[in-house]
Amino acid sequence: MAEVKLEKIRDGTVIDHVPAGRALQVLRVLGVDDKFSDIVALLMNVESRRTGRKDVIKVENKVLSKEETDRLALVAPNATINIIKSYEVRKKTRVELPKEFVGIVKCANPQCVTNHEPVATRFSIESNNPIQLRCRYCERTQ
Ligand code: CTP
Ligand code: ZN
C-alpha cells in the first residue's frame, strides 16, 4: 500500500504512533467534539515502521494540558507528541505514564469514598500492559 500522508500543519500538536483504532478515543481525550472549530486531521490504520499499523491525529492551535497528557497515556501509551510551530517540529516527546493519576479516572467501586465525597480520585499504577490502576482510597484495581 502506498504511504498515506496528510498536509503538514502550521502550529499545533501531532499525536503520532497511536495504536491503530484508538484515534477516536484520542479525540475524546483532547475534547474534540462537534463544537470544535480548529482544523483536525485524522489518519487511521496507516503503516508504521514501529508498530505495523497506527493512527495519527493532528490538531491545529492546540497545546495539550497536563490532564490531557495524562489521559492520553491511558489510551495511547508509547505515542509520540510533536509540538509544531511555524511548520517545524519544535518538540517531540514520548507519552509516558505518570506516577499517579489525580482527578482523571473515576473509581469503579460504588462504595469508594471518592464516589460519595467531593475528593479528587487518586490512582497509582499497579501494572503496565494492560495498564492497571490501584485506587489509593479503596485499593480496588481496575
Ligand atoms: N508534521 C505535521 N506538520 C508539520 C510537521 C510535522 O503534521 N508542520 C507531522 C508529520 O507528518 C509526522 C509528525 O508530525 O506525522 C512528526 O514529524 P517528523 O518528526 O518530521 O516525522 P518522523 O521523523 O517520521 O517522526 P518519528 O521519528 O517520531 O516517527
Ligand atoms: Zn476507590
PDB file of C-alpha atoms and ligand atoms in Angstrom, residues 6-10 14 16-17 49-50 54 56 58 80 82 84 87-89 92, ligand 1:
ATOM      1  CA  LEU A   6      -1.738  14.425   5.356  1.00  0.00           C
ATOM      2  CA  GLU A   7      -0.885  18.045   4.853  1.00  0.00           C
ATOM      3  CA  LYS A   8       1.532  19.494   7.355  1.00  0.00           C
ATOM      4  CA  ILE A   9       0.075  21.786   9.970  1.00  0.00           C
ATOM      5  CA  ARG A  10       1.434  25.220  10.807  1.00  0.00           C
ATOM      6  CA  VAL A  14       0.559  15.968  16.116  1.00  0.00           C
ATOM      7  CA  ASP A  16       1.761  10.036  16.166  1.00  0.00           C
ATOM      8  CA  HIS A  17       2.248   6.279  16.684  1.00  0.00           C
ATOM      9  CA  ARG A  49       7.728   1.486  10.869  1.00  0.00           C
ATOM     10  CA  ARG A  50       7.409   0.830  14.559  1.00  0.00           C
ATOM     11  CA  LYS A  54      -1.007   3.189  13.684  1.00  0.00           C
ATOM     12  CA  VAL A  56      -2.233   9.788  13.667  1.00  0.00           C
ATOM     13  CA  LYS A  58      -3.245  16.431  14.070  1.00  0.00           C
ATOM     14  CA  THR A  80       4.669  10.499  20.250  1.00  0.00           C
ATOM     15  CA  ASN A  82       5.006  16.524  18.372  1.00  0.00           C
ATOM     16  CA  ILE A  84       4.588  22.134  15.759  1.00  0.00           C
ATOM     17  CA  TYR A  87       5.584  24.197  10.283  1.00  0.00           C
ATOM     18  CA  GLU A  88       8.575  22.784  12.212  1.00  0.00           C
ATOM     19  CA  VAL A  89       8.617  20.050  14.846  1.00  0.00           C
ATOM     20  CA  LYS A  92       8.964  15.621  20.331  1.00  0.00           C
TER      21      LYS A  92
HETATM   22  N1  CTP B   1       4.043  17.053  10.980  1.00  0.00           N
HETATM   23  C1  CTP B   1       2.963  17.842  10.610  1.00  0.00           C
HETATM   24  N2  CTP B   1       3.146  19.167  10.320  1.00  0.00           N
HETATM   25  C2  CTP B   1       4.376  19.712  10.382  1.00  0.00           C
HETATM   26  C3  CTP B   1       5.474  18.922  10.773  1.00  0.00           C
HETATM   27  C4  CTP B   1       5.277  17.584  11.063  1.00  0.00           C
HETATM   28  O1  CTP B   1       1.828  17.374  10.548  1.00  0.00           O
HETATM   29  N3  CTP B   1       4.485  21.017  10.072  1.00  0.00           N
HETATM   30  C5  CTP B   1       3.797  15.647  11.330  1.00  0.00           C
HETATM   31  C6  CTP B   1       4.470  14.643  10.417  1.00  0.00           C
HETATM   32  O2  CTP B   1       3.613  14.357   9.322  1.00  0.00           O
HETATM   33  C7  CTP B   1       4.635  13.450  11.328  1.00  0.00           C
HETATM   34  C8  CTP B   1       4.824  14.075  12.716  1.00  0.00           C
HETATM   35  O3  CTP B   1       4.343  15.412  12.615  1.00  0.00           O
HETATM   36  O4  CTP B   1       3.438  12.681  11.365  1.00  0.00           O
HETATM   37  C9  CTP B   1       6.255  14.088  13.173  1.00  0.00           C
HETATM   38  O5  CTP B   1       7.044  14.723  12.195  1.00  0.00           O
HETATM   39  P1  CTP B   1       8.560  14.302  11.956  1.00  0.00           P
HETATM   40  O6  CTP B   1       9.298  14.304  13.250  1.00  0.00           O
HETATM   41  O7  CTP B   1       9.091  15.150  10.862  1.00  0.00           O
HETATM   42  O8  CTP B   1       8.349  12.826  11.379  1.00  0.00           O
HETATM   43  P2  CTP B   1       9.165  11.499  11.709  1.00  0.00           P
HETATM   44  O9  CTP B   1      10.624  11.776  11.681  1.00  0.00           O
HETATM   45  O10 CTP B   1       8.631  10.446  10.807  1.00  0.00           O
HETATM   46  O11 CTP B   1       8.688  11.211  13.206  1.00  0.00           O
HETATM   47  P3  CTP B   1       9.085   9.948  14.156  1.00  0.00           P
HETATM   48  O12 CTP B   1      10.568   9.815  14.108  1.00  0.00           O
HETATM   49  O13 CTP B   1       8.568  10.378  15.515  1.00  0.00           O
HETATM   50  O14 CTP B   1       8.355   8.752  13.615  1.00  0.00           O
END
